Amino acid sequence: EGAGGVTKGGEGRGRVDKQQPLVGKNECFEERQVQINCVRRHLRDILIPLFRISEAAAAAAGGGVLASQYKAIPVDLREEADNALAALRENIGAQEVVEAYNAAREVIRARRKGRKDSQRMKKVAAAAAFSATANMPCSVMDEDGEKMDEEEDGEGN
Protein backbone atom coordinates (compact mmCIF):
# COMPACT_ATOMS: atom_id res chain seq x y z
CA GLU A 1 0.00 0.00 0.00
CA GLY A 2 1.30 3.46 -0.82
CA ALA A 3 0.76 6.84 0.77
CA GLY A 4 -2.82 7.88 1.41
CA GLY A 5 -4.17 4.36 1.16
CA VAL A 6 -3.63 3.87 -2.59
CA THR A 7 -2.64 0.29 -3.39
CA LYS A 8 0.42 -0.50 -5.46
CA GLY A 9 0.81 -3.26 -7.96
CA GLY A 10 -1.11 -4.99 -10.72
CA GLU A 11 -4.82 -5.44 -10.43
CA GLY A 12 -5.79 -2.97 -7.70
CA ARG A 13 -3.93 -0.03 -9.19
CA GLY A 14 -5.42 3.32 -8.32
CA ARG A 15 -7.99 1.99 -5.84
CA VAL A 16 -8.31 3.88 -2.60
CA ASP A 17 -8.34 1.90 0.64
CA LYS A 18 -11.47 2.88 2.57
CA GLN A 19 -9.65 2.74 5.92
CA GLN A 20 -7.44 5.70 5.06
CA PRO A 21 -9.40 8.24 3.02
CA LEU A 22 -7.62 10.99 1.17
CA VAL A 23 -8.05 14.50 2.52
CA GLY A 24 -10.63 16.52 0.60
CA LYS A 25 -10.04 19.98 -0.86
CA ASN A 26 -12.05 21.74 1.83
CA GLU A 27 -10.16 19.96 4.58
CA CYS A 28 -6.84 20.93 3.01
CA PHE A 29 -7.98 24.54 2.71
CA GLU A 30 -9.09 24.62 6.34
CA GLU A 31 -5.83 23.07 7.52
CA ARG A 32 -3.86 25.61 5.46
CA GLN A 33 -5.87 28.46 6.98
CA VAL A 34 -5.11 27.15 10.46
CA GLN A 35 -1.41 27.04 9.60
CA ILE A 36 -1.47 30.56 8.17
CA ASN A 37 -3.30 31.86 11.23
CA CYS A 38 -0.69 30.20 13.44
CA VAL A 39 2.06 31.96 11.46
CA ARG A 40 0.13 35.25 11.72
CA ARG A 41 0.13 35.06 15.51
CA HIS A 42 3.92 34.81 15.56
CA LEU A 43 4.70 36.87 12.46
CA ARG A 44 6.58 39.65 14.29
CA ASP A 45 8.81 37.11 16.05
CA ILE A 46 9.42 35.26 12.79
CA LEU A 47 10.44 38.50 11.09
CA ILE A 48 13.02 39.53 13.72
CA PRO A 49 15.82 37.27 12.41
CA LEU A 50 14.81 38.00 8.81
CA PHE A 51 15.07 41.73 9.54
CA ARG A 52 18.52 41.26 11.09
CA ILE A 53 19.72 39.32 8.05
CA SER A 54 18.46 41.94 5.61
CA GLU A 55 19.77 44.79 7.77
CA ALA A 56 23.25 43.27 7.98
CA ALA A 57 23.31 42.45 4.28
CA ALA A 58 22.28 46.00 3.37
CA ALA A 59 24.85 47.54 5.71
CA ALA A 60 27.64 45.29 4.41
CA ALA A 61 26.69 46.02 0.80
CA GLY A 62 26.58 49.76 1.47
CA GLY A 63 30.22 49.90 2.47
CA GLY A 64 31.56 52.68 4.62
CA VAL A 65 31.71 52.75 8.41
CA LEU A 66 28.71 50.47 8.97
CA ALA A 67 30.07 47.71 6.75
CA SER A 68 32.91 46.99 9.18
CA GLN A 69 30.44 46.49 12.06
CA TYR A 70 28.61 43.62 10.35
CA LYS A 71 29.90 40.17 9.56
CA ALA A 72 29.51 39.06 5.98
CA ILE A 73 26.16 37.33 5.45
CA PRO A 74 26.49 34.22 3.26
CA VAL A 75 24.75 34.58 -0.09
CA ASP A 76 22.68 31.43 0.38
CA LEU A 77 21.38 32.69 3.74
CA ARG A 78 20.36 36.02 2.17
CA GLU A 79 18.58 34.16 -0.63
CA GLU A 80 16.72 31.94 1.83
CA ALA A 81 15.69 34.98 3.88
CA ASP A 82 14.43 36.68 0.71
CA ASN A 83 12.51 33.51 -0.24
CA ALA A 84 10.96 33.32 3.23
CA LEU A 85 9.87 36.97 3.05
CA ALA A 86 8.39 36.42 -0.42
CA ALA A 87 6.47 33.36 0.81
CA LEU A 88 5.14 35.29 3.78
CA ARG A 89 4.02 38.18 1.55
CA GLU A 90 2.32 35.77 -0.84
CA ASN A 91 0.53 33.70 1.81
CA ILE A 92 -0.29 36.29 4.43
CA GLY A 93 -0.42 39.50 2.46
CA ALA A 94 2.07 42.23 1.72
CA GLN A 95 0.48 44.88 3.94
CA GLU A 96 0.33 42.61 6.99
CA VAL A 97 3.95 41.50 6.50
CA VAL A 98 5.12 45.12 6.14
CA GLU A 99 3.33 46.07 9.37
CA ALA A 100 4.84 43.10 11.23
CA TYR A 101 8.27 43.86 9.72
CA ASN A 102 8.08 47.42 11.05
CA ALA A 103 7.02 46.08 14.46
CA ALA A 104 10.02 43.70 14.41
CA ARG A 105 12.29 46.65 13.61
CA GLU A 106 10.91 48.57 16.59
CA VAL A 107 11.46 45.56 18.88
CA ILE A 108 15.08 45.36 17.76
CA ARG A 109 15.58 49.11 18.21
CA ALA A 110 14.11 48.97 21.72
CA ARG A 111 16.34 46.02 22.66
CA ARG A 112 19.43 47.77 21.32
CA LYS A 113 18.54 50.97 23.14
CA GLY A 114 18.04 49.00 26.36
CA ARG A 115 21.44 47.33 25.99
CA LYS A 116 23.08 50.64 25.14
CA ASP A 117 21.49 52.37 28.14
CA SER A 118 22.49 49.48 30.40
CA GLN A 119 26.10 49.63 29.18
CA ARG A 120 26.13 53.40 29.68
CA MET A 121 24.85 53.03 33.25
CA LYS A 122 27.48 50.38 34.00
CA LYS A 123 30.20 52.70 32.70
CA VAL A 124 28.88 55.61 34.77
CA ALA A 125 28.68 53.42 37.87
CA ALA A 126 32.21 52.08 37.31
CA ALA A 127 33.56 55.60 36.78
CA ALA A 128 31.82 56.83 39.92
CA ALA A 129 33.17 53.89 41.94
CA PHE A 130 36.67 54.51 40.63
CA SER A 131 36.39 58.22 41.33
CA ALA A 132 35.19 57.57 44.87
CA THR A 133 38.08 55.21 45.63
CA ALA A 134 40.67 57.41 43.92
CA ASN A 135 39.81 60.40 46.10
CA MET A 136 39.78 58.48 49.37
CA PRO A 137 42.92 58.74 51.50
CA CYS A 138 44.79 55.50 51.79
CA SER A 139 44.97 54.07 55.28
CA VAL A 140 48.30 52.90 56.55
CA MET A 141 48.17 49.57 58.36
CA ASP A 142 50.61 48.24 60.90
CA GLU A 143 51.95 44.70 60.93
CA ASP A 144 48.84 43.41 62.75
CA GLY A 145 46.49 44.88 60.15
CA GLU A 146 45.40 47.69 62.44
CA LYS A 147 44.95 51.18 61.08
CA MET A 148 47.74 53.46 62.23
CA ASP A 149 47.27 57.09 63.03
CA GLU A 150 49.13 59.50 60.79
CA GLU A 151 51.48 60.27 63.62
CA GLU A 152 52.39 56.59 63.97
CA ASP A 153 53.08 55.95 60.31
CA GLY A 154 56.78 55.70 60.97
CA GLU A 155 57.79 58.65 58.86
CA GLY A 156 57.79 61.12 61.69
CA ASN A 157 55.47 63.53 59.91
mmCIF file of C-alpha atoms in Angstrom:
data_model
loop_
_atom_site.group_PDB
_atom_site.id
_atom_site.type_symbol
_atom_site.label_atom_id
_atom_site.label_comp_id
_atom_site.label_asym_id
_atom_site.label_seq_id
_atom_site.Cartn_x
_atom_site.Cartn_y
_atom_site.Cartn_z
ATOM 1 C CA GLU A 1 0.000 0.000 0.000
ATOM 2 C CA GLY A 2 1.296 3.461 -0.818
ATOM 3 C CA ALA A 3 0.762 6.843 0.773
ATOM 4 C CA GLY A 4 -2.821 7.884 1.410
ATOM 5 C CA GLY A 5 -4.173 4.363 1.157
ATOM 6 C CA VAL A 6 -3.629 3.869 -2.590
ATOM 7 C CA THR A 7 -2.642 0.292 -3.389
ATOM 8 C CA LYS A 8 0.424 -0.504 -5.463
ATOM 9 C CA GLY A 9 0.805 -3.262 -7.956
ATOM 10 C CA GLY A 10 -1.112 -4.986 -10.720
ATOM 11 C CA GLU A 11 -4.824 -5.436 -10.427
ATOM 12 C CA GLY A 12 -5.787 -2.969 -7.703
ATOM 13 C CA ARG A 13 -3.925 -0.030 -9.194
ATOM 14 C CA GLY A 14 -5.423 3.319 -8.321
ATOM 15 C CA ARG A 15 -7.991 1.993 -5.844
ATOM 16 C CA VAL A 16 -8.312 3.879 -2.599
ATOM 17 C CA ASP A 17 -8.337 1.903 0.642
ATOM 18 C CA LYS A 18 -11.469 2.876 2.569
ATOM 19 C CA GLN A 19 -9.655 2.742 5.917
ATOM 20 C CA GLN A 20 -7.440 5.701 5.055
ATOM 21 C CA PRO A 21 -9.398 8.240 3.016
ATOM 22 C CA LEU A 22 -7.620 10.989 1.167
ATOM 23 C CA VAL A 23 -8.053 14.496 2.516
ATOM 24 C CA GLY A 24 -10.631 16.523 0.596
ATOM 25 C CA LYS A 25 -10.041 19.985 -0.864
ATOM 26 C CA ASN A 26 -12.049 21.745 1.831
ATOM 27 C CA GLU A 27 -10.163 19.961 4.579
ATOM 28 C CA CYS A 28 -6.835 20.931 3.010
ATOM 29 C CA PHE A 29 -7.976 24.538 2.712
ATOM 30 C CA GLU A 30 -9.095 24.619 6.344
ATOM 31 C CA GLU A 31 -5.827 23.070 7.519
ATOM 32 C CA ARG A 32 -3.860 25.609 5.458
ATOM 33 C CA GLN A 33 -5.869 28.464 6.983
ATOM 34 C CA VAL A 34 -5.112 27.145 10.464
ATOM 35 C CA GLN A 35 -1.407 27.038 9.601
ATOM 36 C CA ILE A 36 -1.472 30.558 8.167
ATOM 37 C CA ASN A 37 -3.296 31.861 11.235
ATOM 38 C CA CYS A 38 -0.687 30.205 13.444
ATOM 39 C CA VAL A 39 2.058 31.964 11.463
ATOM 40 C CA ARG A 40 0.130 35.249 11.717
ATOM 41 C CA ARG A 41 0.128 35.065 15.514
ATOM 42 C CA HIS A 42 3.922 34.809 15.560
ATOM 43 C CA LEU A 43 4.704 36.872 12.464
ATOM 44 C CA ARG A 44 6.583 39.648 14.288
ATOM 45 C CA ASP A 45 8.812 37.112 16.054
ATOM 46 C CA ILE A 46 9.418 35.255 12.791
ATOM 47 C CA LEU A 47 10.440 38.495 11.094
ATOM 48 C CA ILE A 48 13.024 39.532 13.720
ATOM 49 C CA PRO A 49 15.821 37.269 12.405
ATOM 50 C CA LEU A 50 14.805 38.000 8.807
ATOM 51 C CA PHE A 51 15.074 41.732 9.543
ATOM 52 C CA ARG A 52 18.522 41.263 11.089
ATOM 53 C CA ILE A 53 19.720 39.318 8.050
ATOM 54 C CA SER A 54 18.456 41.938 5.610
ATOM 55 C CA GLU A 55 19.773 44.793 7.767
ATOM 56 C CA ALA A 56 23.247 43.270 7.982
ATOM 57 C CA ALA A 57 23.313 42.447 4.281
ATOM 58 C CA ALA A 58 22.285 46.003 3.374
ATOM 59 C CA ALA A 59 24.854 47.538 5.710
ATOM 60 C CA ALA A 60 27.640 45.289 4.412
ATOM 61 C CA ALA A 61 26.687 46.021 0.801
ATOM 62 C CA GLY A 62 26.575 49.764 1.467
ATOM 63 C CA GLY A 63 30.223 49.902 2.469
ATOM 64 C CA GLY A 64 31.556 52.680 4.625
ATOM 65 C CA VAL A 65 31.712 52.749 8.406
ATOM 66 C CA LEU A 66 28.708 50.466 8.968
ATOM 67 C CA ALA A 67 30.072 47.709 6.747
ATOM 68 C CA SER A 68 32.910 46.992 9.175
ATOM 69 C CA GLN A 69 30.437 46.493 12.055
ATOM 70 C CA TYR A 70 28.612 43.620 10.346
ATOM 71 C CA LYS A 71 29.902 40.166 9.559
ATOM 72 C CA ALA A 72 29.508 39.057 5.983
ATOM 73 C CA ILE A 73 26.161 37.332 5.447
ATOM 74 C CA PRO A 74 26.494 34.225 3.263
ATOM 75 C CA VAL A 75 24.748 34.583 -0.089
ATOM 76 C CA ASP A 76 22.682 31.426 0.385
ATOM 77 C CA LEU A 77 21.376 32.695 3.736
ATOM 78 C CA ARG A 78 20.362 36.022 2.175
ATOM 79 C CA GLU A 79 18.583 34.164 -0.627
ATOM 80 C CA GLU A 80 16.718 31.936 1.830
ATOM 81 C CA ALA A 81 15.686 34.978 3.880
ATOM 82 C CA ASP A 82 14.425 36.679 0.713
ATOM 83 C CA ASN A 83 12.513 33.512 -0.244
ATOM 84 C CA ALA A 84 10.955 33.324 3.228
ATOM 85 C CA LEU A 85 9.866 36.970 3.046
ATOM 86 C CA ALA A 86 8.392 36.416 -0.416
ATOM 87 C CA ALA A 87 6.473 33.355 0.805
ATOM 88 C CA LEU A 88 5.136 35.288 3.779
ATOM 89 C CA ARG A 89 4.021 38.177 1.551
ATOM 90 C CA GLU A 90 2.320 35.765 -0.842
ATOM 91 C CA ASN A 91 0.525 33.699 1.811
ATOM 92 C CA ILE A 92 -0.286 36.294 4.433
ATOM 93 C CA GLY A 93 -0.419 39.503 2.462
ATOM 94 C CA ALA A 94 2.074 42.232 1.724
ATOM 95 C CA GLN A 95 0.476 44.877 3.943
ATOM 96 C CA GLU A 96 0.331 42.610 6.993
ATOM 97 C CA VAL A 97 3.947 41.500 6.497
ATOM 98 C CA VAL A 98 5.118 45.121 6.140
ATOM 99 C CA GLU A 99 3.330 46.073 9.373
ATOM 100 C CA ALA A 100 4.838 43.096 11.233
ATOM 101 C CA TYR A 101 8.273 43.860 9.718
ATOM 102 C CA ASN A 102 8.084 47.416 11.053
ATOM 103 C CA ALA A 103 7.017 46.077 14.459
ATOM 104 C CA ALA A 104 10.017 43.705 14.409
ATOM 105 C CA ARG A 105 12.295 46.647 13.607
ATOM 106 C CA GLU A 106 10.907 48.565 16.591
ATOM 107 C CA VAL A 107 11.457 45.557 18.883
ATOM 108 C CA ILE A 108 15.076 45.358 17.758
ATOM 109 C CA ARG A 109 15.578 49.114 18.207
ATOM 110 C CA ALA A 110 14.115 48.974 21.722
ATOM 111 C CA ARG A 111 16.345 46.019 22.658
ATOM 112 C CA ARG A 112 19.427 47.772 21.316
ATOM 113 C CA LYS A 113 18.536 50.972 23.140
ATOM 114 C CA GLY A 114 18.036 48.998 26.355
ATOM 115 C CA ARG A 115 21.439 47.328 25.994
ATOM 116 C CA LYS A 116 23.085 50.644 25.138
ATOM 117 C CA ASP A 117 21.485 52.373 28.135
ATOM 118 C CA SER A 118 22.488 49.479 30.400
ATOM 119 C CA GLN A 119 26.097 49.635 29.181
ATOM 120 C CA ARG A 120 26.130 53.398 29.675
ATOM 121 C CA MET A 121 24.851 53.033 33.250
ATOM 122 C CA LYS A 122 27.484 50.385 33.996
ATOM 123 C CA LYS A 123 30.204 52.700 32.705
ATOM 124 C CA VAL A 124 28.884 55.609 34.767
ATOM 125 C CA ALA A 125 28.684 53.417 37.872
ATOM 126 C CA ALA A 126 32.209 52.079 37.308
ATOM 127 C CA ALA A 127 33.562 55.597 36.778
ATOM 128 C CA ALA A 128 31.818 56.829 39.922
ATOM 129 C CA ALA A 129 33.166 53.894 41.940
ATOM 130 C CA PHE A 130 36.671 54.508 40.627
ATOM 131 C CA SER A 131 36.394 58.223 41.329
ATOM 132 C CA ALA A 132 35.194 57.569 44.874
ATOM 133 C CA THR A 133 38.080 55.207 45.628
ATOM 134 C CA ALA A 134 40.667 57.411 43.917
ATOM 135 C CA ASN A 135 39.805 60.401 46.099
ATOM 136 C CA MET A 136 39.782 58.482 49.366
ATOM 137 C CA PRO A 137 42.919 58.745 51.503
ATOM 138 C CA CYS A 138 44.791 55.499 51.790
ATOM 139 C CA SER A 139 44.968 54.071 55.277
ATOM 140 C CA VAL A 140 48.298 52.898 56.552
ATOM 141 C CA MET A 141 48.166 49.574 58.355
ATOM 142 C CA ASP A 142 50.607 48.241 60.897
ATOM 143 C CA GLU A 143 51.946 44.704 60.932
ATOM 144 C CA ASP A 144 48.838 43.410 62.748
ATOM 145 C CA GLY A 145 46.492 44.879 60.147
ATOM 146 C CA GLU A 146 45.398 47.693 62.445
ATOM 147 C CA LYS A 147 44.951 51.182 61.083
ATOM 148 C CA MET A 148 47.742 53.462 62.230
ATOM 149 C CA ASP A 149 47.271 57.087 63.026
ATOM 150 C CA GLU A 150 49.128 59.498 60.790
ATOM 151 C CA GLU A 151 51.478 60.266 63.622
ATOM 152 C CA GLU A 152 52.389 56.587 63.975
ATOM 153 C CA ASP A 153 53.079 55.946 60.307
ATOM 154 C CA GLY A 154 56.780 55.696 60.968
ATOM 155 C CA GLU A 155 57.788 58.648 58.859
ATOM 156 C CA GLY A 156 57.789 61.118 61.685
ATOM 157 C CA ASN A 157 55.474 63.528 59.905
#
